[in-house]
Coordinates of C-alpha atoms in Angstrom, one line a residue:
X1 CA -46.4 -39.0 -8.2
X2 CA -49.7 -40.5 -9.5
X3 CA -50.4 -44.3 -9.6
X4 CA -51.0 -44.0 -13.4
X5 CA -47.5 -42.6 -13.9
X6 CA -46.1 -45.3 -11.7
X7 CA -47.9 -48.0 -13.7
X8 CA -46.4 -46.4 -16.9
X9 CA -42.9 -46.7 -15.4
X10 CA -43.6 -50.4 -14.6
X11 CA -44.9 -51.0 -18.1
X12 CA -41.9 -49.2 -19.5
X13 CA -39.6 -51.4 -17.5
X14 CA -41.5 -54.6 -18.6
X15 CA -41.6 -53.6 -22.2
X16 CA -45.4 -53.3 -22.4
X17 CA -45.6 -49.8 -23.8
X18 CA -46.2 -49.0 -27.5
X19 CA -43.4 -47.2 -29.4
X20 CA -45.2 -43.8 -29.2
X21 CA -45.9 -44.2 -25.5
X22 CA -42.3 -45.2 -24.9
X23 CA -40.9 -42.1 -26.7
X24 CA -43.2 -39.8 -24.8
X25 CA -42.2 -41.3 -21.5
X26 CA -38.5 -41.0 -22.4
X27 CA -38.9 -37.4 -23.2
X28 CA -40.5 -36.9 -19.8
X29 CA -37.6 -38.7 -18.1
X30 CA -35.1 -36.4 -19.9
X31 CA -36.8 -33.3 -18.6
X32 CA -37.7 -34.3 -15.1
X33 CA -34.8 -35.5 -12.9
X34 CA -37.2 -35.8 -10.0
X35 CA -38.2 -39.2 -11.2
X36 CA -34.7 -40.4 -10.4
X37 CA -35.5 -41.0 -6.8
X38 CA -38.4 -43.3 -7.7
X39 CA -36.3 -45.2 -10.3
X40 CA -33.5 -45.6 -7.7
X41 CA -36.1 -47.0 -5.3
X42 CA -37.3 -49.5 -7.9
X43 CA -33.7 -50.5 -8.7
X44 CA -33.0 -51.1 -5.0
X45 CA -36.1 -53.3 -4.8
X46 CA -35.0 -55.3 -7.8
X47 CA -31.5 -55.7 -6.4
X48 CA -32.9 -56.9 -3.1
X49 CA -35.2 -59.4 -4.9
X50 CA -32.3 -60.5 -7.0
X51 CA -30.2 -61.1 -3.9
X52 CA -33.0 -63.0 -2.1
X53 CA -34.2 -64.8 -5.1
X54 CA -31.5 -64.6 -7.8
X55 CA -32.5 -65.1 -11.4
X56 CA -30.6 -64.5 -14.6
X57 CA -31.0 -61.0 -16.2
X58 CA -31.8 -61.1 -19.9
X59 CA -29.9 -59.0 -22.5
X60 CA -33.0 -56.9 -23.1
X61 CA -33.3 -56.0 -19.4
X62 CA -29.5 -55.1 -19.4
X63 CA -30.0 -52.8 -22.4
X64 CA -33.0 -51.1 -20.7
X65 CA -31.1 -50.6 -17.5
X66 CA -28.2 -49.0 -19.4
X67 CA -30.5 -46.7 -21.3
X68 CA -32.2 -45.7 -18.0
X69 CA -28.9 -44.9 -16.4
X70 CA -27.8 -42.9 -19.5
X71 CA -30.9 -40.8 -19.4
X72 CA -30.4 -40.1 -15.7
X73 CA -26.8 -39.0 -16.2
X74 CA -27.9 -36.8 -19.1
X75 CA -30.5 -35.1 -16.8
X76 CA -27.9 -34.6 -14.1
X77 CA -25.5 -32.9 -16.4
X78 CA -28.2 -30.6 -17.8
X79 CA -29.1 -29.5 -14.3
X80 CA -25.5 -28.9 -13.4
X81 CA -24.8 -26.9 -16.6
X82 CA -28.0 -24.8 -16.0
X83 CA -26.9 -24.1 -12.4
X84 CA -23.4 -23.1 -13.6
X85 CA -24.8 -20.6 -16.2
X86 CA -27.1 -19.2 -13.5
X87 CA -24.2 -18.6 -11.2
X88 CA -22.0 -17.1 -14.0
X89 CA -24.9 -14.7 -14.9
X90 CA -25.3 -13.7 -11.3
X91 CA -21.6 -13.0 -10.9
X92 CA -21.5 -10.9 -14.1
X93 CA -24.5 -8.9 -12.9
X94 CA -23.1 -8.4 -9.5
X95 CA -19.7 -7.2 -10.9
X96 CA -21.5 -4.7 -13.2
X97 CA -23.5 -3.3 -10.3
X98 CA -20.4 -3.1 -8.1
X99 CA -18.5 -1.3 -10.9
X100 CA -21.3 1.3 -11.2
X101 CA -21.4 1.7 -7.4
X102 CA -17.6 2.1 -7.3
X103 CA -17.7 4.9 -9.9
X104 CA -20.5 6.7 -8.0
X105 CA -18.7 6.3 -4.6
X106 CA -15.3 7.7 -5.8
X107 CA -16.7 10.4 -8.2
X108 CA -19.6 11.7 -6.1
X109 CA -19.2 14.7 -3.9
X110 CA -17.4 18.0 -4.1
X111 CA -14.5 17.3 -3.8
X112 CA -14.9 13.6 -4.7
X113 CA -13.1 10.8 -2.9
X114 CA -10.9 10.3 -5.9
X115 CA -9.7 14.0 -5.7
X116 CA -9.2 13.8 -2.0
X117 CA -7.1 10.6 -2.2
X118 CA -4.9 12.0 -4.9
X119 CA -4.4 15.2 -2.9
X120 CA -3.4 13.2 0.2
X121 CA -0.7 11.3 -1.9
X122 CA 0.7 14.5 -3.4
X123 CA 0.7 16.3 -0.1
X124 CA 2.5 13.4 1.7
X125 CA 5.3 13.5 -0.9
X126 CA 5.6 17.2 -0.8
X127 CA 5.9 17.3 3.0
X128 CA 7.8 14.1 3.8
X129 CA 10.1 13.4 0.8
X130 CA 12.7 16.1 0.0
X131 CA 12.9 16.9 -3.7
X132 CA 10.7 13.9 -4.6
X133 CA 7.6 14.7 -6.7
X134 CA 4.9 12.5 -8.1
X135 CA 2.0 13.1 -10.6
X136 CA -0.4 10.4 -9.4
X137 CA -2.9 8.7 -11.7
X138 CA -6.0 7.1 -10.3
X139 CA -8.2 4.2 -11.6
X140 CA -11.4 3.0 -9.9
X141 CA -11.7 -0.8 -9.8
X142 CA -14.7 -3.0 -9.6
X143 CA -15.3 -3.8 -6.0
X144 CA -15.1 -0.4 -4.3
X145 CA -11.4 -0.1 -4.6
X146 CA -9.2 2.5 -6.3
X147 CA -5.5 2.4 -7.3
X148 CA -3.3 5.4 -7.3
X149 CA 0.1 5.1 -9.1
X150 CA 2.8 7.3 -10.5
X151 CA 6.5 7.8 -11.3
X152 CA 8.6 9.3 -8.5
X153 CA 11.2 11.8 -9.8
X154 CA 13.9 14.2 -8.6
X155 CA 15.2 17.3 -10.1
X156 CA 18.9 17.1 -10.7
X157 CA 20.2 20.3 -12.4
X158 CA 17.5 21.3 -15.0
X159 CA 16.2 17.8 -15.6
X160 CA 13.8 15.5 -13.8
X161 CA 15.2 12.0 -13.2
X162 CA 12.9 9.1 -12.4
X163 CA 13.9 7.4 -9.1
X164 CA 11.1 4.8 -8.8
X165 CA 7.5 3.9 -8.9
X166 CA 4.8 4.4 -6.3
X167 CA 1.4 2.6 -6.1
X168 CA -1.4 2.5 -3.5
X169 CA -4.7 0.7 -3.3
X170 CA -7.7 2.1 -1.5
X171 CA -10.7 0.0 -0.3
X172 CA -13.5 2.5 0.2
X173 CA -11.4 5.2 2.0
X174 CA -9.0 2.8 3.7
X175 CA -5.4 2.8 2.3
X176 CA -5.0 -1.0 2.2
X177 CA -1.8 -1.4 0.3
X178 CA 1.1 0.9 -0.8
X179 CA 4.5 0.3 -2.3
X180 CA 7.6 2.5 -2.8
X181 CA 9.7 0.8 -5.5
X182 CA 12.9 2.9 -5.6
X183 CA 15.2 2.3 -8.6
X184 CA 18.1 2.6 -6.1
X185 CA 17.4 2.0 -2.4
X186 CA 20.0 4.5 -1.4
X187 CA 18.0 7.3 -3.0
X188 CA 15.4 7.2 -0.3
X189 CA 18.0 7.6 2.5
X190 CA 20.7 10.0 1.1
X191 CA 19.3 13.2 2.5
X192 CA 19.5 14.5 6.1
X193 CA 20.0 17.8 7.8
X194 CA 21.7 19.1 10.9
X195 CA 19.5 21.1 13.2
X196 CA 20.8 24.5 14.4
X197 CA 22.9 24.5 17.6
X198 CA 24.3 21.0 17.1
X199 CA 27.7 19.7 16.0
X200 CA 26.7 16.2 14.8
X201 CA 28.1 14.9 11.6
X202 CA 31.2 15.7 9.6
X203 CA 30.8 17.4 6.2
X204 CA 34.5 17.2 5.3
X205 CA 34.1 14.2 3.0
X206 CA 31.1 15.9 1.3
X207 CA 33.1 19.0 0.6
X208 CA 36.0 16.9 -0.7
X209 CA 33.6 15.0 -3.0
X210 CA 32.4 18.3 -4.5
X211 CA 36.0 19.4 -5.0
X212 CA 36.8 16.1 -6.8
X213 CA 33.7 16.2 -9.1
X214 CA 34.5 17.7 -12.6
X215 CA 33.5 21.1 -13.8
X216 CA 30.8 19.8 -16.2
X217 CA 28.5 18.3 -13.6
X218 CA 25.4 19.3 -11.7
X219 CA 24.5 18.0 -8.2
X220 CA 21.7 17.8 -5.6
X221 CA 22.7 19.0 -2.1
X222 CA 21.1 19.0 1.3
X223 CA 22.4 22.2 3.0
X224 CA 21.9 22.9 6.7
X225 CA 22.2 26.3 8.3
X226 CA 23.2 27.5 11.8
X227 CA 20.0 29.3 12.7
X228 CA 16.2 29.4 11.9
X229 CA 14.9 31.7 9.3
X230 CA 11.5 33.0 8.2
X231 CA 10.5 32.0 4.7
X232 CA 11.2 35.4 3.2
X233 CA 14.5 35.8 5.0
X234 CA 15.6 32.4 3.8
X235 CA 14.6 32.9 0.2
X236 CA 16.7 36.1 0.0
X237 CA 19.8 34.0 0.6
X238 CA 19.4 32.5 -2.9
X239 CA 18.8 35.6 -4.9
X240 CA 21.5 36.1 -7.5
X241 CA 23.0 32.6 -6.9
X242 CA 23.6 30.1 -9.7
X243 CA 21.7 27.3 -8.1
X244 CA 18.0 26.8 -7.3
X245 CA 16.3 25.9 -4.0
X246 CA 13.9 23.0 -4.4
X247 CA 12.7 22.1 -0.9
X248 CA 12.8 23.7 2.6
X249 CA 13.3 21.8 5.9
X250 CA 11.1 23.2 8.7
X251 CA 11.4 23.0 12.4
X252 CA 8.4 20.9 13.7
X253 CA 9.5 20.6 17.3
X254 CA 10.5 16.9 17.0
X255 CA 11.9 15.9 20.4
X256 CA 14.0 13.1 18.8
X257 CA 16.4 15.6 17.3
X258 CA 18.4 15.9 20.5
X259 CA 18.7 12.1 20.8
X260 CA 20.5 12.0 17.4
X261 CA 22.9 14.8 18.1
X262 CA 20.9 17.2 15.9
X263 CA 20.8 14.9 12.8
X264 CA 17.4 15.1 11.2
X265 CA 17.0 11.9 9.3
X266 CA 13.3 12.3 8.6
X267 CA 12.8 16.0 7.9
X268 CA 9.5 17.6 7.1
X269 CA 9.1 20.7 5.0
X270 CA 7.6 22.1 1.8
X271 CA 8.7 22.4 -1.9
X272 CA 9.6 25.6 -3.6
X273 CA 6.6 25.3 -5.8
X274 CA 3.5 25.1 -3.6
X275 CA 1.2 22.1 -3.8
X276 CA -2.1 23.7 -4.7
X277 CA -5.3 22.4 -3.2
X278 CA -8.9 22.7 -4.2
X279 CA -10.1 26.3 -3.7
X280 CA -6.5 27.8 -4.0
X281 CA -7.0 28.8 -7.7
X282 CA -9.6 30.8 -9.6
X283 CA -11.7 28.8 -12.0
X284 CA -12.7 30.4 -15.3
X285 CA -15.5 28.7 -17.2
X286 CA -15.2 28.7 -21.0
X287 CA -18.1 29.2 -23.4
X288 CA -20.7 26.4 -23.6
X289 CA -21.1 24.4 -26.8
X290 CA -24.0 22.3 -27.8
X291 CA -22.9 18.8 -29.0
X292 CA -26.3 17.1 -29.1
X293 CA -30.0 17.6 -28.6
X294 CA -29.7 17.5 -24.8
X295 CA -26.0 17.7 -24.2
X296 CA -23.8 20.8 -23.8
X297 CA -20.0 20.9 -23.1
X298 CA -17.8 23.6 -21.7
X299 CA -14.1 23.9 -20.8
X300 CA -12.6 25.5 -17.7
X301 CA -9.2 26.7 -16.6
X302 CA -7.7 27.3 -13.2
X303 CA -5.2 30.1 -12.5
X304 CA -3.2 30.1 -9.3
X305 CA -1.6 33.0 -7.4
X306 CA 1.7 34.1 -8.8
X307 CA 4.8 33.2 -6.8
X308 CA 7.9 35.4 -6.4
X309 CA 10.9 33.1 -6.8
X310 CA 12.6 34.8 -3.9
X311 CA 9.6 36.0 -1.9
X312 CA 5.8 35.3 -1.4
X313 CA 6.7 34.0 2.1
X314 CA 3.2 34.5 3.6
X315 CA 1.6 32.7 0.7
X316 CA 4.1 29.8 0.8
X317 CA 3.6 29.4 4.6
X318 CA -0.2 29.4 4.3
X319 CA 0.0 26.8 1.6
X320 CA 2.3 24.6 3.8
X321 CA 0.0 24.8 6.8
X322 CA -3.0 24.0 4.6
X323 CA -1.1 20.9 3.3
X324 CA -0.5 19.8 6.9
X325 CA -4.2 20.2 7.6
X326 CA -5.0 18.0 4.7
X327 CA -2.7 15.3 6.0
X328 CA -4.0 15.6 9.6
X329 CA -7.6 15.3 8.4
X330 CA -6.6 12.0 6.6
X331 CA -3.9 11.0 9.1
X332 CA -4.6 7.3 8.8
X333 CA -3.5 7.2 5.2
X334 CA -0.9 10.0 5.7
X335 CA 0.6 8.1 8.6
X336 CA 1.2 5.1 6.4
X337 CA 2.9 7.2 3.7
X338 CA 5.0 9.3 6.1
X339 CA 5.2 7.0 9.2
X340 CA 7.9 9.1 11.0
X341 CA 5.7 12.2 11.4
X342 CA 3.0 13.0 14.1
X343 CA 0.9 15.3 12.0
X344 CA -1.2 16.6 14.9
X345 CA 1.8 17.5 17.0
X346 CA 3.5 19.0 13.9
X347 CA 0.5 21.1 12.9
X348 CA 0.0 22.4 16.5
X349 CA 3.7 23.3 16.9
X350 CA 3.9 25.2 13.6
X351 CA 0.6 27.1 14.1
X352 CA 1.9 28.2 17.5
X353 CA 5.5 28.9 16.6
X354 CA 5.3 29.9 12.9
X355 CA 7.2 28.4 9.9
X356 CA 11.0 28.4 10.7
X357 CA 13.4 27.0 8.1
X358 CA 16.8 25.6 8.9
X359 CA 17.8 23.8 5.6
X360 CA 17.2 23.4 1.9
X361 CA 17.6 21.0 -0.9
X362 CA 19.3 22.8 -3.8
X363 CA 20.6 21.9 -7.2
X364 CA 22.9 23.5 -9.7
X365 CA 26.5 23.4 -11.1
X366 CA 28.8 21.5 -8.8
X367 CA 31.4 24.2 -8.5
X368 CA 28.7 26.8 -7.6
X369 CA 27.5 24.6 -4.8
X370 CA 31.1 24.2 -3.6
X371 CA 31.2 28.0 -2.9
X372 CA 28.8 27.4 0.0
X373 CA 31.9 26.1 1.9
X374 CA 32.8 29.7 2.4
X375 CA 29.4 30.7 3.7
X376 CA 29.7 31.2 7.5
X377 CA 26.0 30.5 8.0
X378 CA 26.2 26.9 6.5
X379 CA 26.7 24.3 9.2
X380 CA 26.6 21.1 7.1
X381 CA 26.1 19.7 3.6
X382 CA 25.2 16.3 2.2
X383 CA 25.5 15.5 -1.5
X384 CA 22.7 13.6 -3.1
X385 CA 22.5 12.7 -6.8
X386 CA 25.0 13.9 -9.4
X387 CA 24.5 14.2 -13.2
X388 CA 26.4 15.3 -16.3
X389 CA 26.0 19.0 -17.3
X390 CA 22.4 19.9 -18.1
X391 CA 22.3 23.4 -16.6
X392 CA 20.9 26.4 -18.4
X393 CA 23.5 28.9 -19.7

């Protein structure tokens, strides 16, 4: 700070400046908060002088001091507001850049991380949750996170019934949060099977329940059989029947089965309708259409292999093994969604021993399902959800 400027401040304090010089100095004081330190120093000296040699302060001096303090406060608030707007602008810019980066991260690649994550969620439901399906929706967030959510549903008779909501949040490729919100907590634990060669469980009350249910109802049932079947052999058992198979329980060599007297509380298997993955279908590109000077659009459709309702065993088994491989490749997320399954051990066992089925989830008219009581190959049954008549005639 120059001596001339210091002299101006002294003259301003003593009232020696002209009106024009005073206004010019006041404008400088409003703009430059750096002068505050010097003014504070001068005030401290005055206070010290006043304490050592006290003298009365005139009204004019009091007014000048108040005006100086007001100017200093005004400068402080201007600086604070400027800093706040700078930080807000930085935050908005940072959020925009993160949003762009998030979109690139989840959409880039072939397949993209968005597609991979959705495939893992669908595959986990198909393998680990009998007769529960989900059509997941995904939304990329701002800070390299993505949310996947969807309605969980079961087929009861010929209708899909919502049984809850599922949501999961990914940070980069880490499944950070997930939630199964069942509409009825018992829905998640109703189904279990009896492994062949075991006598655990008593199906008497379940058969009685089927007998008591009225004619105009449909039901979901978990049916266990006394031996292991290949996929084609098992599907032939349902040909000509008035109920539909929905999901097939597969032997995965789980050593815990013997500990629970053959009761399989956490079965793994595959749905009657395969979960198609990238590369399973044939993509047909439609004609390209010009929509702007530099932009063209085209549509595409994907067709998947036809499935014989009571056959196509080799195709179904290959699809099931591919689904297990997807879950094994992403076993950190898959292990969170289906915590009871060791996907590496399961995949190794099935690749070495083949796909062997010992049970199924079926649905249809209650009295048709009751006829399974006379099937000598059926070892156990467990009734799931029941609904009023909605079956096709």
